[in-house]
Coordinates of C-alpha atoms and ligand atoms in Angstrom, one line a residue:
M5 CA 0.0 0.0 0.0
R6 CA 1.3 3.5 -0.9
S7 CA 0.0 6.9 0.0
W8 CA 0.6 10.4 -1.4
F9 CA -1.7 11.7 1.5
R10 CA 0.0 10.4 4.6
P11 CA 2.8 12.7 5.8
R12 CA 6.3 11.0 5.7
I13 CA 9.7 11.8 7.1
Q14 CA 12.4 9.9 5.2
L15 CA 15.2 8.6 7.5
D16 CA 17.7 7.7 4.7
G17 CA 21.1 9.3 4.9
F18 CA 23.9 9.2 7.4
W19 CA 23.4 7.6 10.8
K20 CA 25.6 7.3 13.9
F21 CA 26.9 3.8 14.0
K22 CA 28.5 1.5 16.6
V23 CA 29.6 -2.2 16.3
D24 CA 28.8 -4.1 19.5
R25 CA 31.2 -7.1 19.4
E26 CA 30.6 -7.9 23.1
G27 CA 26.8 -7.5 22.9
I28 CA 26.8 -5.2 25.9
G29 CA 24.8 -2.4 24.3
E30 CA 21.4 -3.2 25.7
K31 CA 22.7 -3.8 29.2
E32 CA 24.5 -0.4 29.0
K33 CA 21.3 1.3 27.8
W34 CA 22.7 2.3 24.3
F35 CA 19.0 2.6 23.3
E36 CA 18.9 5.9 25.2
G37 CA 21.8 7.1 22.9
F38 CA 25.4 6.0 22.4
V39 CA 28.7 7.7 21.9
S40 CA 30.4 6.9 18.6
S41 CA 32.4 8.7 15.9
D42 CA 31.5 6.1 13.3
L43 CA 29.0 7.0 10.6
I44 CA 27.1 4.8 8.2
Y45 CA 24.8 5.3 5.2
V46 CA 21.2 4.0 5.1
P47 CA 20.0 2.3 3.0
S48 CA 23.0 -0.1 2.5
S49 CA 24.5 -3.0 4.3
W50 CA 27.3 -2.2 6.7
N51 CA 29.9 -4.6 5.3
E52 CA 31.5 -2.8 2.4
Q53 CA 31.1 0.7 3.9
N54 CA 34.3 0.1 6.0
P55 CA 36.7 -2.9 5.5
E56 CA 36.7 -3.2 9.3
W57 CA 33.1 -4.3 9.1
D58 CA 33.4 -6.4 5.9
Q59 CA 33.3 -9.8 7.6
Y60 CA 31.5 -8.7 10.7
T61 CA 28.5 -10.5 11.9
G62 CA 26.8 -9.8 15.2
I63 CA 25.2 -6.8 16.8
A64 CA 25.5 -3.2 15.6
W65 CA 23.7 0.0 16.6
Y66 CA 22.3 2.9 14.6
Q67 CA 21.2 6.3 15.9
K68 CA 19.4 9.2 14.4
D69 CA 17.8 12.3 15.9
I70 CA 14.8 13.6 13.8
Y71 CA 12.7 16.7 14.2
I72 CA 8.9 16.1 14.3
D73 CA 6.7 19.2 13.8
T74 CA 3.8 20.0 16.0
N75 CA 1.4 20.0 13.0
L76 CA 1.6 16.2 13.2
R77 CA 0.4 16.1 16.8
N78 CA -3.0 14.6 16.1
K79 CA -1.6 11.8 14.0
I80 CA -0.5 8.2 14.8
A81 CA 3.2 7.9 14.1
W82 CA 4.7 4.8 12.6
I83 CA 8.3 3.8 11.8
V84 CA 8.5 1.7 8.6
F85 CA 11.4 -0.4 7.6
K86 CA 11.5 -1.8 4.1
G87 CA 14.2 -4.3 4.9
A88 CA 16.7 -4.6 7.8
G89 CA 18.3 -7.4 9.7
Y90 CA 18.5 -10.1 10.3
R91 CA 17.0 -9.3 13.8
T92 CA 15.9 -5.6 14.4
K93 CA 15.0 -3.9 17.7
V94 CA 13.9 -0.3 17.7
W95 CA 13.6 2.4 20.4
V96 CA 12.2 5.9 20.0
N97 CA 13.0 8.3 22.8
S98 CA 14.4 5.4 24.8
I99 CA 11.1 3.4 24.6
S100 CA 11.1 0.1 22.8
V101 CA 8.6 0.2 20.0
G102 CA 9.1 -3.3 18.6
E103 CA 11.3 -6.0 17.1
H104 CA 11.4 -8.1 13.9
E105 CA 13.1 -11.1 12.4
G106 CA 14.0 -11.4 8.8
S107 CA 15.9 -9.1 6.4
F108 CA 13.8 -8.9 3.3
T109 CA 10.2 -7.9 4.1
E110 CA 8.6 -4.7 5.3
F111 CA 7.7 -4.2 8.9
K112 CA 6.5 -1.2 10.9
F113 CA 6.0 -0.2 14.5
R114 CA 3.6 2.3 16.1
I115 CA 5.3 5.1 18.1
D116 CA 3.2 6.2 21.0
K117 CA 5.7 8.6 22.7
V118 CA 6.6 11.4 20.2
S119 CA 8.0 14.8 21.2
Y120 CA 6.3 17.2 18.8
G121 CA 8.1 20.4 17.9
D122 CA 11.3 18.7 19.0
F123 CA 14.0 16.2 18.1
N124 CA 13.2 12.5 18.7
R125 CA 15.9 9.9 19.1
I126 CA 15.6 6.8 17.0
V127 CA 18.0 3.9 18.0
V128 CA 18.1 0.7 16.1
K129 CA 19.9 -2.5 17.1
I130 CA 20.6 -4.9 14.3
D131 CA 21.8 -8.5 15.0
N132 CA 22.8 -10.7 12.1
T133 CA 24.5 -13.4 14.1
P134 CA 24.3 -16.5 12.0
S135 CA 22.0 -19.2 13.4
I136 CA 20.7 -22.6 12.4
D137 CA 17.0 -21.7 12.7
A138 CA 17.4 -18.3 11.0
L139 CA 15.9 -18.0 7.5
P140 CA 18.2 -18.8 5.8
P141 CA 20.3 -20.9 8.1
A142 CA 24.1 -20.5 8.8
R143 CA 26.7 -21.4 11.4
E144 CA 29.2 -18.7 10.7
V145 CA 29.7 -15.9 8.1
N146 CA 31.5 -18.3 5.8
V147 CA 29.7 -21.5 6.9
T148 CA 26.2 -21.1 5.5
A149 CA 23.4 -23.1 3.9
F150 CA 23.2 -20.4 1.2
D151 CA 25.6 -19.3 -1.5
F152 CA 25.2 -15.5 -1.2
F153 CA 27.0 -13.1 1.2
H154 CA 25.6 -12.8 4.7
Y155 CA 25.3 -9.0 4.9
G156 CA 24.0 -7.1 7.9
G157 CA 22.4 -3.7 8.3
I158 CA 19.5 -1.4 7.3
H159 CA 19.6 -2.6 3.7
R160 CA 16.5 -0.8 2.4
P161 CA 14.8 2.6 3.0
V162 CA 13.3 3.5 6.4
Y163 CA 10.9 6.4 7.2
L164 CA 8.3 7.7 9.6
E165 CA 4.7 7.7 8.4
F166 CA 1.8 9.5 10.0
T167 CA -1.8 8.4 9.8
D168 CA -5.1 9.6 11.1
S169 CA -6.7 7.5 14.0
C170 CA -9.0 6.2 11.2
Y171 CA -6.8 4.5 8.7
I172 CA -6.7 1.7 6.1
D173 CA -4.6 -1.1 7.5
D174 CA -4.4 -3.5 4.5
M175 CA -5.9 -4.0 1.0
T176 CA -6.0 -7.2 -1.1
V177 CA -6.8 -6.8 -4.8
Y178 CA -7.9 -9.6 -7.1
T179 CA -8.3 -8.9 -10.8
K180 CA -9.0 -10.8 -14.0
A181 CA -8.1 -9.8 -17.6
D182 CA -11.8 -9.2 -18.4
G183 CA -12.0 -6.4 -15.9
M184 CA -13.2 -8.2 -12.8
L185 CA -12.0 -6.3 -9.8
K186 CA -12.4 -7.5 -6.2
T187 CA -10.8 -5.8 -3.3
S188 CA -11.0 -6.4 0.4
I189 CA -10.2 -3.3 2.5
D190 CA -9.2 -3.6 6.2
T191 CA -9.8 -0.5 8.2
V192 CA -9.2 0.7 11.8
C193 CA -11.6 3.4 13.0
D194 CA -13.8 4.2 16.1
R195 CA -16.9 5.0 14.0
V196 CA -18.6 4.4 10.7
F197 CA -17.2 6.3 7.8
D198 CA -17.6 6.8 4.0
L199 CA -15.3 5.1 1.5
R200 CA -14.3 6.6 -1.8
I201 CA -13.0 4.1 -4.3
E202 CA -11.5 5.4 -7.5
L203 CA -9.7 3.7 -10.4
L204 CA -7.5 5.9 -12.5
D205 CA -5.3 5.3 -15.5
K206 CA -1.6 5.1 -14.8
E207 CA -1.0 8.8 -15.6
M208 CA -4.0 9.6 -13.3
K209 CA -5.6 11.7 -16.0
K210 CA -8.7 9.5 -16.6
V211 CA -11.1 8.4 -13.9
V212 CA -12.1 4.8 -15.0
L213 CA -14.3 4.2 -12.1
E214 CA -15.5 6.1 -9.1
E215 CA -17.7 5.0 -6.2
Y216 CA -18.8 6.6 -3.0
I217 CA -20.0 4.2 -0.3
R218 CA -21.6 5.6 2.8
N219 CA -21.6 4.4 6.4
V220 CA -19.1 1.7 6.2
K221 CA -18.3 -0.1 9.4
P222 CA -14.7 -0.5 10.5
G223 CA -13.1 -3.9 9.8
R224 CA -13.1 -5.7 6.5
Y225 CA -15.1 -4.3 3.6
V226 CA -15.2 -6.2 0.3
Y227 CA -15.8 -4.3 -2.9
E228 CA -16.5 -6.1 -6.2
K229 CA -17.0 -4.7 -9.7
K230 CA -16.7 -5.6 -13.4
V231 CA -14.8 -2.7 -14.9
N232 CA -15.4 -2.3 -18.6
G233 CA -12.9 -1.1 -21.1
V234 CA -9.7 -1.8 -19.1
K235 CA -6.6 -3.0 -20.9
P236 CA -5.1 -6.3 -19.5
W237 CA -1.5 -6.4 -18.1
N238 CA 0.9 -8.6 -20.0
P239 CA 4.6 -8.6 -20.9
E240 CA 4.2 -6.8 -24.2
E241 CA 1.7 -4.2 -22.8
P242 CA 2.1 -4.0 -19.0
N243 CA -1.0 -1.8 -18.5
L244 CA -1.2 -0.4 -15.0
Y245 CA -4.0 1.4 -13.2
I246 CA -4.1 3.3 -9.9
L247 CA -6.7 2.0 -7.4
V248 CA -7.3 4.7 -4.8
V249 CA -9.2 4.0 -1.5
E250 CA -10.1 6.8 0.9
I251 CA -11.8 7.2 4.3
V252 CA -14.0 10.3 4.5
I253 CA -15.8 11.4 7.7
D254 CA -18.2 14.4 7.7
G255 CA -16.8 15.4 4.2
V256 CA -13.2 15.5 5.5
L257 CA -10.6 13.2 4.0
R258 CA -9.0 11.2 6.8
D259 CA -6.9 8.6 5.0
S260 CA -6.0 7.8 1.4
I261 CA -4.0 4.9 0.0
Y262 CA -3.4 3.5 -3.5
E263 CA -2.1 0.5 -5.3
R264 CA -0.8 0.2 -8.8
I265 CA -2.7 -2.8 -10.2
G266 CA -3.0 -4.7 -13.5
F267 CA -5.9 -6.7 -14.9
R268 CA -4.6 -10.2 -15.6
D269 CA -5.2 -13.8 -14.7
I270 CA -2.9 -16.8 -14.3
E271 CA -3.9 -20.4 -14.7
I272 CA -2.1 -23.7 -14.9
K273 CA -3.7 -26.2 -17.4
N274 CA -2.7 -28.6 -20.2
G275 CA 0.9 -28.6 -18.8
R276 CA 1.1 -24.8 -19.5
I277 CA 1.2 -21.5 -17.6
Y278 CA -1.6 -19.4 -19.0
L279 CA -1.5 -15.6 -18.7
N280 CA -4.8 -14.1 -19.8
E281 CA -5.8 -17.3 -21.5
K282 CA -2.5 -17.5 -23.5
P283 CA 0.3 -20.0 -22.7
V284 CA 3.5 -18.2 -21.8
F285 CA 7.2 -19.1 -21.8
L286 CA 9.3 -17.7 -19.0
K287 CA 12.8 -16.7 -20.2
G288 CA 15.1 -14.9 -17.8
F289 CA 17.2 -15.2 -14.8
G290 CA 17.7 -15.9 -11.2
R291 CA 19.0 -12.6 -9.8
H292 CA 20.4 -11.3 -6.5
E293 CA 20.2 -7.9 -4.8
D294 CA 24.0 -7.4 -4.5
F295 CA 26.2 -4.5 -5.6
P296 CA 29.6 -3.1 -4.7
V297 CA 29.7 -1.0 -1.5
T298 CA 25.9 -0.9 -1.1
G299 CA 25.8 -4.6 -0.5
K300 CA 22.2 -5.9 -0.3
Y301 CA 20.8 -2.5 -1.4
L302 CA 20.3 -2.2 -5.2
P303 CA 20.2 1.6 -6.0
G304 CA 17.5 2.7 -8.3
A305 CA 19.9 3.5 -11.1
V306 CA 21.4 0.0 -11.0
L307 CA 17.9 -1.4 -11.2
I308 CA 17.1 0.7 -14.2
R309 CA 20.2 -0.6 -15.9
D310 CA 19.4 -4.2 -15.0
F311 CA 15.9 -4.0 -16.5
Y312 CA 17.2 -2.4 -19.8
L313 CA 19.9 -5.1 -20.0
M314 CA 17.3 -7.9 -19.4
K315 CA 15.0 -6.4 -22.0
K316 CA 17.9 -6.0 -24.4
I317 CA 18.6 -9.7 -24.0
G318 CA 15.0 -10.6 -24.6
A319 CA 14.2 -11.8 -21.1
N320 CA 10.6 -11.5 -19.7
S321 CA 10.9 -13.1 -16.3
F322 CA 13.0 -13.6 -13.1
R323 CA 12.7 -15.4 -9.7
T324 CA 13.4 -13.4 -6.6
S325 CA 16.2 -15.8 -5.7
H326 CA 16.5 -16.3 -2.7
Y327 CA 14.4 -13.7 -0.8
P328 CA 11.7 -11.2 -1.6
Y329 CA 13.2 -8.2 -3.5
S330 CA 12.7 -4.6 -2.7
D331 CA 9.5 -2.6 -3.7
E332 CA 11.5 -0.6 -6.2
H333 CA 12.8 -3.8 -7.8
L334 CA 9.3 -5.2 -8.2
D335 CA 7.8 -1.9 -9.2
L336 CA 10.0 -2.1 -12.3
A337 CA 8.8 -5.6 -12.9
D338 CA 5.2 -4.3 -12.9
E339 CA 6.2 -1.4 -15.1
F340 CA 8.3 -3.3 -17.6
G341 CA 6.0 -6.3 -17.8
F342 CA 8.3 -9.0 -16.2
M343 CA 6.7 -12.2 -14.9
V344 CA 8.1 -12.8 -11.4
I345 CA 8.3 -15.9 -9.3
L346 CA 8.3 -14.6 -5.8
E347 CA 10.4 -16.5 -3.3
P348 CA 11.0 -16.1 0.5
S349 CA 14.4 -16.5 2.3
T350 CA 13.8 -20.2 2.9
C351 CA 17.0 -21.1 1.1
Y352 CA 18.8 -24.4 1.9
S353 CA 21.3 -25.0 -0.9
G354 CA 24.2 -26.1 1.3
I355 CA 22.3 -27.3 4.4
G356 CA 24.1 -30.6 4.2
R357 CA 27.3 -28.7 4.9
I358 CA 26.1 -27.4 8.2
L359 CA 23.6 -30.0 9.5
S360 CA 23.5 -33.8 9.7
R361 CA 20.5 -35.7 8.3
D362 CA 19.2 -36.1 11.8
E363 CA 19.5 -32.5 12.6
I364 CA 17.7 -31.6 9.4
V365 CA 14.9 -34.0 10.2
K366 CA 14.6 -32.4 13.7
L367 CA 14.7 -28.9 12.4
F368 CA 12.1 -29.3 9.6
S369 CA 9.8 -31.2 11.9
R370 CA 9.7 -28.5 14.6
D371 CA 6.3 -26.7 14.9
D372 CA 7.9 -23.4 15.8
Y373 CA 10.2 -23.7 12.8
I374 CA 7.3 -24.3 10.4
A375 CA 5.4 -21.4 12.0
K376 CA 8.4 -19.1 11.4
A377 CA 8.6 -20.1 7.8
K378 CA 4.9 -19.4 7.4
K379 CA 5.4 -16.0 9.0
F380 CA 8.1 -15.2 6.5
V381 CA 5.8 -16.3 3.7
E382 CA 2.9 -14.3 5.1
E383 CA 4.9 -11.1 5.3
M384 CA 6.1 -11.6 1.7
V385 CA 2.6 -12.2 0.4
K386 CA 1.2 -9.2 2.3
Q387 CA 3.8 -6.9 0.8
H388 CA 3.6 -8.0 -2.8
K389 CA 0.2 -9.7 -3.4
N390 CA -1.3 -6.8 -5.4
R391 CA 1.4 -6.8 -8.1
P392 CA 0.5 -8.0 -11.6
S393 CA 4.1 -9.0 -12.2
V394 CA 4.0 -11.6 -9.4
I395 CA 2.6 -14.6 -11.3
M396 CA 3.7 -17.4 -9.0
Y397 CA 5.1 -18.2 -5.5
S398 CA 8.1 -20.4 -4.9
V399 CA 8.0 -21.5 -1.2
T400 CA 11.7 -22.5 -0.9
N401 CA 15.0 -23.0 -2.7
E402 CA 16.9 -26.3 -2.8
P403 CA 15.6 -27.9 0.4
P404 CA 16.8 -31.5 1.0
S405 CA 13.4 -32.6 -0.4
D406 CA 14.5 -36.3 -0.7
I407 CA 13.9 -36.5 3.0
P408 CA 10.3 -37.3 3.9
E409 CA 10.1 -34.8 6.8
V410 CA 11.3 -32.0 4.5
A411 CA 8.8 -33.0 1.9
E412 CA 6.1 -32.7 4.6
F413 CA 7.4 -29.2 5.5
I414 CA 7.1 -28.2 1.8
K415 CA 3.6 -29.6 1.6
K416 CA 2.6 -27.5 4.6
L417 CA 4.1 -24.3 3.1
V418 CA 2.4 -24.9 -0.2
Q419 CA -1.0 -25.4 1.4
F420 CA -0.4 -22.3 3.6
V421 CA 0.4 -20.0 0.7
K422 CA -2.6 -21.3 -1.2
E423 CA -4.8 -20.4 1.7
L424 CA -3.3 -17.0 1.9
D425 CA -3.6 -16.4 -1.9
P426 CA -5.6 -18.9 -4.0
S427 CA -5.1 -16.8 -7.1
R428 CA -1.5 -17.8 -7.9
P429 CA 0.2 -21.1 -8.7
V430 CA 2.9 -22.4 -6.4
T431 CA 6.2 -24.1 -6.9
F432 CA 9.6 -24.5 -5.2
A433 CA 13.1 -24.8 -6.7
S434 CA 14.3 -28.3 -6.4
H435 CA 17.8 -29.7 -6.9
R436 CA 16.8 -33.2 -6.0
S437 CA 15.4 -34.1 -9.4
V438 CA 14.1 -37.7 -9.6
A439 CA 14.8 -38.3 -5.9
D440 CA 12.5 -35.4 -4.9
L441 CA 9.5 -36.5 -2.7
A442 CA 7.6 -33.2 -2.9
L443 CA 7.1 -32.5 -6.6
G444 CA 3.5 -33.8 -6.3
Y445 CA 2.5 -30.9 -4.0
V446 CA 3.1 -28.1 -6.5
D447 CA 1.3 -26.7 -9.5
V448 CA 4.5 -26.1 -11.5
I449 CA 7.8 -28.1 -11.2
S450 CA 10.9 -26.0 -10.9
L451 CA 14.3 -27.7 -11.2
N452 CA 17.9 -26.4 -10.8
Y453 CA 20.4 -28.2 -13.0
Y454 CA 24.2 -27.9 -13.2
R455 CA 25.0 -31.1 -15.1
G456 CA 28.2 -30.2 -17.1
W457 CA 29.4 -28.1 -14.1
Y458 CA 29.1 -29.7 -10.7
S459 CA 28.8 -33.2 -12.3
E460 CA 29.9 -34.4 -15.7
W461 CA 32.2 -31.3 -15.5
G462 CA 34.1 -30.5 -18.7
D463 CA 31.5 -32.6 -20.7
I464 CA 28.4 -30.5 -21.3
D465 CA 26.9 -32.9 -23.8
K466 CA 27.2 -35.8 -21.3
G467 CA 25.6 -33.6 -18.6
I468 CA 22.7 -32.7 -20.9
E469 CA 22.2 -36.3 -21.8
V470 CA 21.8 -37.3 -18.1
M471 CA 19.6 -34.3 -17.4
L472 CA 17.2 -35.2 -20.2
K473 CA 16.8 -38.7 -19.0
E474 CA 15.8 -37.4 -15.6
L475 CA 13.4 -34.8 -17.1
E476 CA 11.7 -37.4 -19.2
E477 CA 11.2 -39.5 -16.0
I478 CA 9.8 -36.5 -14.1
H479 CA 7.5 -35.6 -17.0
R480 CA 6.4 -39.2 -17.2
R481 CA 5.4 -39.1 -13.5
F482 CA 3.7 -35.7 -13.7
P483 CA 2.5 -35.3 -17.3
D484 CA 0.2 -32.4 -16.5
K485 CA 2.7 -30.3 -14.6
P486 CA 4.6 -27.7 -16.5
I487 CA 8.4 -27.7 -15.9
I488 CA 10.7 -24.7 -15.5
I489 CA 14.4 -25.0 -15.3
T490 CA 14.9 -22.3 -12.6
E491 CA 18.7 -22.5 -12.5
F492 CA 21.4 -23.6 -15.0
G493 CA 24.7 -22.0 -15.6
A494 CA 28.5 -22.1 -15.3
D495 CA 31.1 -19.8 -13.6
A496 CA 33.1 -17.6 -16.0
I497 CA 36.0 -15.4 -15.0
T498 CA 35.7 -12.2 -17.0
G499 CA 38.5 -12.1 -19.5
L500 CA 39.4 -15.8 -19.2
H501 CA 39.2 -17.3 -22.7
S502 CA 39.9 -20.8 -24.0
D503 CA 39.7 -22.6 -27.3
P504 CA 38.5 -25.3 -26.9
P505 CA 36.0 -24.0 -24.2
Q506 CA 37.2 -25.0 -20.7
M507 CA 35.6 -24.6 -17.3
W508 CA 35.8 -21.1 -15.9
S509 CA 36.3 -19.5 -19.3
E510 CA 33.7 -17.2 -20.9
E511 CA 33.5 -19.7 -23.8
Y512 CA 32.5 -22.6 -21.6
Q513 CA 29.8 -20.6 -19.9
A514 CA 28.4 -19.4 -23.3
E515 CA 28.5 -23.0 -24.7
M516 CA 26.8 -24.5 -21.7
L517 CA 24.0 -21.9 -21.7
K518 CA 23.6 -22.2 -25.5
K519 CA 23.4 -26.0 -25.5
Y520 CA 20.9 -26.1 -22.5
I521 CA 18.6 -23.5 -24.2
E522 CA 18.7 -25.1 -27.6
T523 CA 18.1 -28.6 -26.1
L524 CA 15.4 -27.7 -23.6
T525 CA 13.3 -25.4 -25.9
K526 CA 12.7 -28.5 -28.0
K527 CA 10.9 -30.1 -25.0
N528 CA 7.2 -29.1 -25.1
Y529 CA 6.8 -29.7 -21.3
I530 CA 9.5 -27.1 -20.6
V531 CA 7.7 -23.7 -20.1
G532 CA 10.5 -21.6 -18.7
L533 CA 14.3 -21.2 -18.5
H534 CA 16.0 -19.0 -15.9
I535 CA 19.8 -18.7 -16.2
W536 CA 21.8 -18.7 -13.0
N537 CA 22.6 -15.8 -12.7
F538 CA 22.0 -12.3 -14.2
A539 CA 25.2 -10.9 -12.6
D540 CA 28.1 -12.0 -10.5
F541 CA 27.5 -11.6 -6.8
R542 CA 29.3 -11.9 -3.5
T543 CA 29.3 -15.2 -1.6
P544 CA 30.7 -16.5 1.6
Q545 CA 34.4 -17.4 1.4
N546 CA 34.9 -21.0 0.4
P547 CA 37.2 -23.1 -1.8
G548 CA 34.7 -23.1 -4.7
R549 CA 34.3 -19.4 -4.8
T550 CA 36.6 -16.5 -5.9
I551 CA 35.0 -13.9 -3.6
L552 CA 32.2 -13.9 -6.1
N553 CA 29.9 -16.5 -7.6
R554 CA 30.8 -15.8 -11.2
K555 CA 27.9 -17.5 -13.0
G556 CA 26.6 -14.0 -13.9
V557 CA 26.0 -13.3 -17.6
F558 CA 27.0 -9.8 -16.5
T559 CA 29.8 -8.8 -14.2
R560 CA 28.9 -7.5 -10.7
D561 CA 29.2 -3.9 -12.1
R562 CA 26.8 -4.9 -15.0
Q563 CA 29.2 -5.3 -17.9
P564 CA 28.5 -8.1 -20.4
K565 CA 30.4 -11.3 -20.6
L566 CA 30.6 -13.3 -23.9
S567 CA 27.4 -15.2 -23.0
A568 CA 25.4 -12.0 -22.8
L569 CA 25.9 -11.5 -26.5
I570 CA 25.0 -15.2 -27.2
M571 CA 21.9 -15.0 -25.0
K572 CA 20.6 -11.9 -26.8
D573 CA 20.2 -14.0 -30.0
L574 CA 18.8 -17.0 -28.3
F575 CA 16.3 -15.4 -25.9
N576 CA 15.0 -13.0 -28.6
K577 CA 14.2 -16.0 -30.8
I578 CA 12.0 -17.6 -28.1
P579 CA 8.5 -16.2 -28.3
T580 CA 6.8 -15.2 -25.0
H581 CA 3.6 -16.9 -26.2
M582 CA 3.9 -20.6 -26.7
Q583 CA 1.9 -22.9 -29.0
Q584 CA -1.3 -24.0 -27.4
Ligands
ADA18 C1 22.4 -23.4 -6.3 C2 21.8 -22.3 -5.6 C3 22.3 -21.0 -6.0 C4 23.7 -21.0 -6.3 C5 24.0 -22.0 -7.4 C6 25.5 -22.1 -7.7 O1 21.6 -23.9 -7.2 O2 20.4 -22.3 -5.6 O3 22.0 -20.1 -5.0 O4 24.4 -21.3 -5.2 O5 23.6 -23.3 -6.9 O6 26.0 -21.2 -8.3 O7 26.0 -23.2 -7.4

């Protein structure tokens, strides 16, 4: 939910900063204010802002004093974080206002003690100490169950927002390409009020629909309408509309929020993914939010470049590997017509490196652990559910799903997300192939393959041969389920060339991607290909990584490797709309 009406005070910029290696800050009441000559920039991770903090995991403190004007006195004050962590505790004027777990979803706390017409002290404690039951899990900064760097900090924007005592707390929007609009509006108020609902074109020049509903009771209000003449959202024409919802009392506007929506529908049938009744092919990437110095924060300008590079290559899709991306990131997906598979931070690629089989069984069977995973999924869905670009949910990446207890965990997550949002198909990214016990629980089968790299290395053809055998077997078992290859790729060190193509060279990467794409597009049960990865990104230190995972088609600073040129030809030849 967004608002042009609610007053906001942006808190981005320089903050006072203090690393707390001994974890003494709370005992020593640093939440009342602390002494430090260190500064840090928000939004960005702390790691690359000072080499001293590069490998630091643990507790760190942020402090900012902000002036709040008296004209906001009659409002409710909220502090809103778009993404910080892993664990965040917040104090305002020395009073705790809340805490949150997870780095990649929005959270907000109500501030009851505000000093109007004065400076207010905001103190934030961030703790990214690695832990087994964190999502994702790790033992140490370089001993993790995930292959991306374990940054810490206030990675995304943070601001103060002020609402009236009568406000809209949440809105869920369902649409169909034929103009069906259904929205459930959750409000908080101490009396009945009027609701104004308006649908505008994207430029907000044309009023497509306007309705004034009197005497609405606080709580949930469901509004349903067939809107004539709207243009559907699709990759070629990502038509967006602005849905405005307002609370009016005695003719006075008390709250106003809006969502950018698209009229589209998704359906899985005949082994295909249908967007607005047409079967689509997803061609694109697994990505990461990773950039030099800013860490887990992708500045707007980098995002813009990424989308133009993806469009240039002919991509139309990406997965939010392996955590929900920022609002800015997904705003561009809505705007540029990218089809997104939205994934939470339930990533388990290397879990076998940090836990024994017994420990894995115990962890995935714990009720509190399943409850936590559900909470992460719930926050992700709440934040991004109204986006036309989000066409599917992935509930986890590379879980050890050949273990029955883990398959049961996945089953529960799939059921949960379907209850939360029955309008979208569900998948998860598997690397267990024919040994996977959970493929039956999903609508779409997503498989990660590295045959020709981690196995059959140096022999791409052999790798593809083995992969095809497995795919045929999986297709035989689940003939009605479409299959996406959500990861395939090879590391390439920029500037390393080899004839004949050898591993780590740009030529080997290009050849592997080319052969995979040419082979898999011949299989009519394959409905999507996501290259691992769009760009090189930082990883934990380990013998198989040279500071970066170098499977990017682009370098970390967004320059093309040889494979980017090859991909451009290949992807642009694959039509977005498949044969029926
Ligand atoms: C896995 C994992 C990715 C990345 C990739 C690789 O499939 O999901 O995060 O680690 O392998 O490069 O090995």
